[in-house]
Amino acid sequence: MKAIKKQNNPIYQHYVPQVYLKNFCSQDGLLSVLDKDTGKIFSTGTSVVGGEKNFYTLDKMKDPYCWEKAYAEGIEPMMGEIFPKIISQDNVLIQNGKCIINAKEKVKLAIIIIMQLFRGKQSRQYEEKLFRELLPATVERAKAVFSPLTDQQEALIKEIESKDYYFKRISMDVTLDIERIKQYTDILCRRKFIICHICGDLEFVTSDNPTMFINSRTANATPFSNGLFHESTLVYYPVSPKLILCAIHPNALFQVLSDKDGCLFQLNSDMEKGFISTINRKQKEQCYRQVYARTTDTLKKL
């Protein structure tokens, strides 16, 4: 019974799913990790990175692990289905410019990318900052509407202000809001999805914030500074050490890519060394704390 309980109640909870991180593991199943705060590089398994204890746990809920299970049962199986298909195209014999994802797969990828954006550590911190800033005015409005408050209501307000549960409960509702997910997914799907494949020795890195928004004019990759609506915003999502998805606004390149949605393009690692290095460096700049790669050598070049 104890083993079953432990399995059903995950304590260490990943905001970057293991099913994704395993795409970047070496043949021995290890992931190379760079801690950008300390500069330390080490190798480890995927079970102990990209998450923290009780990140999604809501102890007052009937099922305290319902938030974590929503990802485990709804999003991660989708990732386990589509990633192998895309990674199987990691082959120099695939014709340059060939379409490798269909319309349904594009929608699934968009959902995965948007959910990764919503569920991460930086999104949680951003939401909490807004929560703390807006809470005092919200409390004052509630007092004005419902005044005089009962002792029980006063106690509840103090509890909301002091206990992390209430913020996390609101965060779950916002993160898992179906209409919000659909809205952002629809916006992302209007972009052209280009999958770039490195031919050569260089590799892409990923991080604890894989969904990366870059301003194509300023090269600014600071989280939450580049809007999805903006033509200048490029969305990057590493799929494997050799593959990265780039979502480009349809007007950004004067329709050059109008018929290339879902297509694979080969990158010569010698000719495109500057681009690959820039993308990897930006991934490090904008991540929360950790960068992941298949080899330590790739991390040493950052």
Short mmCIF file of C-alpha atoms in Angstrom, two decimals:
data_model
loop_
_atom_site.label_atom_id
_atom_site.label_comp_id
_atom_site.label_asym_id
_atom_site.label_seq_id
_atom_site.Cartn_x
_atom_site.Cartn_y
_atom_site.Cartn_z
CA MET A 1 0.00 0.00 0.00
CA LYS A 2 2.82 2.43 0.80
CA ALA A 3 4.41 1.93 -2.62
CA ILE A 4 1.09 2.65 -4.34
CA LYS A 5 0.56 5.77 -2.26
CA LYS A 6 4.02 7.08 -3.10
CA GLN A 7 3.44 6.45 -6.80
CA ASN A 8 0.09 8.25 -6.82
CA ASN A 9 1.32 11.17 -4.72
CA PRO A 10 4.38 12.64 -6.48
CA ILE A 11 6.35 14.85 -4.07
CA TYR A 12 9.12 16.06 -6.41
CA GLN A 13 7.17 17.75 -9.19
CA HIS A 14 8.64 18.75 -12.53
CA TYR A 15 7.84 22.08 -14.14
CA VAL A 16 9.97 20.77 -17.04
CA PRO A 17 8.68 17.25 -17.75
CA GLN A 18 11.03 14.30 -17.73
CA VAL A 19 9.52 13.09 -21.01
CA TYR A 20 10.95 16.28 -22.52
CA LEU A 21 14.29 16.31 -20.69
CA LYS A 22 15.03 12.73 -21.76
CA ASN A 23 15.32 13.98 -25.35
CA PHE A 24 18.54 15.72 -24.27
CA CYS A 25 20.11 12.83 -22.37
CA SER A 26 23.25 11.04 -23.46
CA GLN A 27 23.19 7.34 -24.29
CA ASP A 28 23.84 6.48 -20.64
CA GLY A 29 20.66 8.34 -19.63
CA LEU A 30 22.41 11.31 -18.02
CA LEU A 31 21.72 14.99 -18.57
CA SER A 32 24.51 17.58 -18.51
CA VAL A 33 23.51 20.56 -16.37
CA LEU A 34 24.90 24.08 -16.04
CA ASP A 35 23.95 26.09 -12.97
CA LYS A 36 24.20 29.62 -14.30
CA ASP A 37 24.37 31.15 -10.80
CA THR A 38 27.45 29.19 -9.76
CA GLY A 39 28.90 28.25 -13.15
CA LYS A 40 29.07 24.61 -12.02
CA ILE A 41 28.58 21.89 -14.65
CA PHE A 42 27.54 18.39 -13.62
CA SER A 43 25.72 15.31 -14.93
CA THR A 44 22.64 13.76 -13.36
CA GLY A 45 19.39 11.97 -14.08
CA THR A 46 16.24 13.79 -15.15
CA SER A 47 14.39 12.93 -11.95
CA VAL A 48 16.18 15.56 -9.85
CA VAL A 49 16.23 18.61 -12.13
CA GLY A 50 13.58 20.88 -13.63
CA GLY A 51 11.33 20.80 -10.59
CA GLU A 52 11.01 21.08 -6.83
CA LYS A 53 9.21 19.45 -3.96
CA ASN A 54 5.47 20.14 -3.82
CA PHE A 55 5.63 22.77 -6.56
CA TYR A 56 2.02 21.98 -7.53
CA THR A 57 0.77 20.44 -4.27
CA LEU A 58 -2.41 22.01 -2.83
CA ASP A 59 -2.77 20.59 0.66
CA LYS A 60 -6.34 21.79 1.28
CA MET A 61 -7.74 20.15 -1.87
CA LYS A 62 -9.51 16.80 -1.76
CA ASP A 63 -6.70 15.54 -3.97
CA PRO A 64 -3.63 17.67 -3.13
CA TYR A 65 -1.88 16.35 -6.24
CA CYS A 66 -4.60 17.14 -8.78
CA TRP A 67 -2.59 19.94 -10.42
CA GLU A 68 0.46 17.75 -10.95
CA LYS A 69 -1.72 14.91 -12.23
CA ALA A 70 -3.42 17.22 -14.74
CA TYR A 71 -0.06 17.62 -16.47
CA ALA A 72 0.94 13.98 -16.02
CA GLU A 73 -2.31 12.70 -17.50
CA GLY A 74 -3.15 15.43 -20.02
CA ILE A 75 0.01 17.04 -21.41
CA GLU A 76 2.89 14.64 -20.93
CA PRO A 77 1.32 11.71 -22.84
CA MET A 78 0.89 14.13 -25.74
CA MET A 79 4.59 14.97 -25.51
CA GLY A 80 5.50 11.30 -25.41
CA GLU A 81 3.52 10.77 -28.59
CA ILE A 82 4.70 13.67 -30.74
CA PHE A 83 8.35 14.11 -29.75
CA PRO A 84 9.54 10.71 -31.03
CA LYS A 85 7.84 11.36 -34.37
CA ILE A 86 9.56 14.71 -34.85
CA ILE A 87 12.94 13.48 -33.58
CA SER A 88 12.77 10.56 -36.01
CA GLN A 89 13.16 13.20 -38.74
CA ASP A 90 16.65 13.93 -37.36
CA ASN A 91 18.22 12.63 -40.54
CA VAL A 92 20.34 14.36 -43.17
CA LEU A 93 18.57 12.28 -45.83
CA ILE A 94 15.26 14.07 -45.17
CA GLN A 95 14.69 16.48 -48.05
CA ASN A 96 15.34 20.10 -47.11
CA GLY A 97 12.05 21.98 -46.86
CA LYS A 98 9.92 18.85 -46.45
CA CYS A 99 6.80 19.17 -44.28
CA ILE A 100 7.16 16.89 -41.25
CA ILE A 101 4.19 17.92 -39.06
CA ASN A 102 0.53 18.09 -40.05
CA ALA A 103 -2.15 20.50 -38.83
CA LYS A 104 -3.23 18.34 -35.88
CA GLU A 105 0.36 17.83 -34.76
CA LYS A 106 0.96 21.56 -35.00
CA VAL A 107 -1.92 22.19 -32.58
CA LYS A 108 -0.52 19.61 -30.16
CA LEU A 109 2.90 21.24 -30.31
CA ALA A 110 1.34 24.66 -29.71
CA ILE A 111 -0.47 23.34 -26.63
CA ILE A 112 2.77 21.81 -25.32
CA ILE A 113 4.69 25.04 -25.84
CA ILE A 114 2.01 27.23 -24.25
CA MET A 115 1.57 24.90 -21.28
CA GLN A 116 5.32 24.88 -20.72
CA LEU A 117 5.22 28.67 -20.69
CA PHE A 118 2.39 28.72 -18.14
CA ARG A 119 3.68 26.02 -15.82
CA GLY A 120 7.28 27.14 -15.31
CA LYS A 121 9.10 28.62 -12.35
CA GLN A 122 9.35 32.10 -13.84
CA SER A 123 5.64 32.20 -14.69
CA ARG A 124 4.86 31.25 -11.09
CA GLN A 125 7.08 34.04 -9.79
CA TYR A 126 5.51 36.55 -12.20
CA GLU A 127 2.00 35.53 -11.15
CA GLU A 128 2.91 35.75 -7.48
CA LYS A 129 4.35 39.23 -7.96
CA LEU A 130 1.05 40.37 -9.51
CA PHE A 131 -0.91 38.61 -6.76
CA ARG A 132 1.01 40.39 -3.98
CA GLU A 133 0.74 43.75 -5.74
CA LEU A 134 -3.01 43.51 -6.40
CA LEU A 135 -4.09 41.78 -3.20
CA PRO A 136 -4.21 44.85 -0.87
CA ALA A 137 -6.53 46.81 -3.18
CA THR A 138 -8.68 43.71 -3.72
CA VAL A 139 -9.02 43.21 0.03
CA GLU A 140 -9.99 46.85 0.53
CA ARG A 141 -12.68 46.59 -2.16
CA ALA A 142 -14.02 43.43 -0.52
CA LYS A 143 -14.16 45.16 2.84
CA ALA A 144 -16.04 48.09 1.28
CA VAL A 145 -18.61 45.79 -0.33
CA PHE A 146 -19.14 43.37 2.54
CA SER A 147 -18.43 45.60 5.54
CA PRO A 148 -18.78 45.11 8.38
CA LEU A 149 -16.87 41.83 8.19
CA THR A 150 -17.46 39.02 10.61
CA ASP A 151 -14.60 37.64 12.68
CA GLN A 152 -14.60 34.58 10.44
CA GLN A 153 -14.27 36.74 7.31
CA GLU A 154 -11.47 38.77 8.86
CA ALA A 155 -9.66 35.56 9.76
CA LEU A 156 -10.06 34.26 6.20
CA ILE A 157 -8.59 37.46 4.74
CA LYS A 158 -5.56 37.16 7.01
CA GLU A 159 -5.16 33.56 5.98
CA ILE A 160 -5.33 34.47 2.27
CA GLU A 161 -2.66 37.13 2.83
CA SER A 162 -0.31 34.86 4.76
CA LYS A 163 -0.68 31.34 3.39
CA ASP A 164 0.79 30.23 0.06
CA TYR A 165 -2.11 27.83 -0.62
CA TYR A 166 -4.52 30.55 -1.76
CA PHE A 167 -2.13 32.03 -4.29
CA LYS A 168 -1.30 28.56 -5.63
CA ARG A 169 -5.01 27.72 -5.89
CA ILE A 170 -5.62 30.84 -7.98
CA SER A 171 -2.51 30.09 -10.04
CA MET A 172 -3.83 26.60 -10.81
CA ASP A 173 -7.17 27.97 -11.96
CA VAL A 174 -5.45 30.48 -14.23
CA THR A 175 -2.91 28.00 -15.60
CA LEU A 176 -5.47 25.30 -16.38
CA ASP A 177 -8.17 27.65 -17.69
CA ILE A 178 -9.30 25.99 -20.93
CA GLU A 179 -10.37 29.21 -22.65
CA ARG A 180 -7.05 30.89 -21.85
CA ILE A 181 -5.09 27.89 -23.13
CA LYS A 182 -7.17 27.83 -26.31
CA GLN A 183 -6.73 31.56 -26.87
CA TYR A 184 -2.94 31.42 -26.61
CA THR A 185 -2.76 28.19 -28.62
CA ASP A 186 -4.80 29.74 -31.43
CA ILE A 187 -2.50 32.78 -31.50
CA LEU A 188 0.60 30.60 -31.62
CA CYS A 189 -0.88 28.40 -34.35
CA ARG A 190 -1.25 31.43 -36.63
CA ARG A 191 2.52 31.54 -36.81
CA LYS A 192 4.64 29.49 -39.18
CA PHE A 193 6.33 26.57 -37.48
CA ILE A 194 9.81 25.99 -38.86
CA ILE A 195 11.86 23.06 -37.55
CA CYS A 196 15.61 23.54 -37.87
CA HIS A 197 17.94 20.53 -37.91
CA ILE A 198 21.67 20.87 -37.24
CA CYS A 199 23.89 18.94 -39.64
CA GLY A 200 27.31 18.71 -38.03
CA ASP A 201 28.88 18.58 -34.60
CA LEU A 202 27.12 21.46 -32.84
CA GLU A 203 24.03 20.93 -30.68
CA PHE A 204 21.23 22.97 -29.16
CA VAL A 205 20.81 23.31 -25.42
CA THR A 206 17.56 23.67 -23.51
CA SER A 207 16.79 24.91 -20.01
CA ASP A 208 14.35 25.07 -17.12
CA ASN A 209 12.46 27.62 -19.25
CA PRO A 210 12.48 26.00 -22.71
CA THR A 211 9.86 28.27 -24.33
CA MET A 212 11.94 31.28 -25.36
CA PHE A 213 10.61 34.59 -26.75
CA ILE A 214 13.21 36.74 -28.56
CA ASN A 215 12.77 40.20 -30.05
CA SER A 216 14.25 39.83 -33.55
CA ARG A 217 15.17 43.54 -33.65
CA THR A 218 16.78 44.01 -30.24
CA ALA A 219 17.74 40.37 -29.41
CA ASN A 220 16.07 40.84 -26.01
CA ALA A 221 15.01 37.47 -24.60
CA THR A 222 13.88 38.58 -21.14
CA PRO A 223 10.81 36.56 -20.09
CA PHE A 224 7.48 38.41 -20.42
CA SER A 225 9.01 41.32 -22.35
CA ASN A 226 8.03 40.17 -25.87
CA GLY A 227 4.39 39.65 -26.76
CA LEU A 228 3.08 36.78 -28.84
CA PHE A 229 1.12 39.19 -31.05
CA HIS A 230 4.20 41.18 -32.07
CA GLU A 231 5.68 40.57 -35.51
CA SER A 232 9.17 41.06 -34.09
CA THR A 233 8.76 38.23 -31.55
CA LEU A 234 10.35 34.90 -32.45
CA VAL A 235 9.36 31.88 -30.37
CA TYR A 236 11.97 29.14 -29.99
CA TYR A 237 11.45 25.71 -28.45
CA PRO A 238 14.31 23.15 -28.52
CA VAL A 239 13.02 19.66 -29.30
CA SER A 240 16.29 17.73 -29.14
CA PRO A 241 20.03 18.49 -29.32
CA LYS A 242 19.69 18.58 -33.11
CA LEU A 243 16.21 20.09 -33.55
CA ILE A 244 14.65 23.40 -32.61
CA LEU A 245 11.20 24.72 -33.45
CA CYS A 246 10.89 28.37 -34.42
CA ALA A 247 7.42 29.99 -34.57
CA ILE A 248 7.49 33.04 -36.84
CA HIS A 249 4.80 35.68 -37.32
CA PRO A 250 3.31 35.26 -40.82
CA ASN A 251 4.06 38.90 -41.72
CA ALA A 252 7.59 38.95 -40.35
CA LEU A 253 9.40 37.77 -43.47
CA PHE A 254 7.13 39.17 -46.17
CA GLN A 255 5.46 35.84 -46.85
CA VAL A 256 8.76 34.13 -47.71
CA LEU A 257 7.72 31.25 -45.46
CA SER A 258 4.02 31.31 -46.35
CA ASP A 259 4.12 27.77 -47.77
CA LYS A 260 6.74 26.37 -45.38
CA ASP A 261 4.63 25.82 -42.27
CA GLY A 262 5.68 22.63 -40.51
CA CYS A 263 8.74 22.14 -42.70
CA LEU A 264 12.21 20.92 -41.83
CA PHE A 265 15.28 22.99 -42.74
CA GLN A 266 18.88 21.85 -42.48
CA LEU A 267 21.44 24.02 -40.65
CA ASN A 268 25.08 23.48 -41.54
CA SER A 269 26.87 23.70 -38.20
CA ASP A 270 29.90 25.40 -39.77
CA MET A 271 27.97 27.98 -41.77
CA GLU A 272 25.35 28.60 -39.03
CA LYS A 273 27.68 28.47 -36.04
CA GLY A 274 26.86 32.07 -35.10
CA PHE A 275 23.10 31.47 -35.12
CA ILE A 276 23.34 28.25 -33.09
CA SER A 277 25.68 29.86 -30.55
CA THR A 278 23.38 32.87 -30.19
CA ILE A 279 20.29 30.71 -29.60
CA ASN A 280 22.14 28.68 -26.97
CA ARG A 281 23.48 31.80 -25.27
CA LYS A 282 20.01 33.34 -25.19
CA GLN A 283 18.62 30.14 -23.69
CA LYS A 284 21.10 30.55 -20.86
CA GLU A 285 20.33 34.26 -20.42
CA GLN A 286 16.59 33.84 -20.11
CA CYS A 287 16.35 30.61 -18.10
CA TYR A 288 15.53 30.50 -14.41
CA ARG A 289 18.72 28.84 -13.23
CA GLN A 290 19.68 25.67 -15.14
CA VAL A 291 20.74 24.94 -18.73
CA TYR A 292 20.58 21.36 -20.05
CA ALA A 293 22.52 19.66 -22.81
CA ARG A 294 23.52 16.22 -24.04
CA THR A 295 27.22 16.87 -23.39
CA THR A 296 29.28 18.95 -20.99
CA ASP A 297 31.32 20.22 -23.95
CA THR A 298 28.25 21.99 -25.34
CA LEU A 299 27.70 23.72 -21.99
CA LYS A 300 31.35 24.77 -21.73
CA LYS A 301 30.94 26.76 -24.95
CA LEU A 302 28.21 29.00 -23.46
#
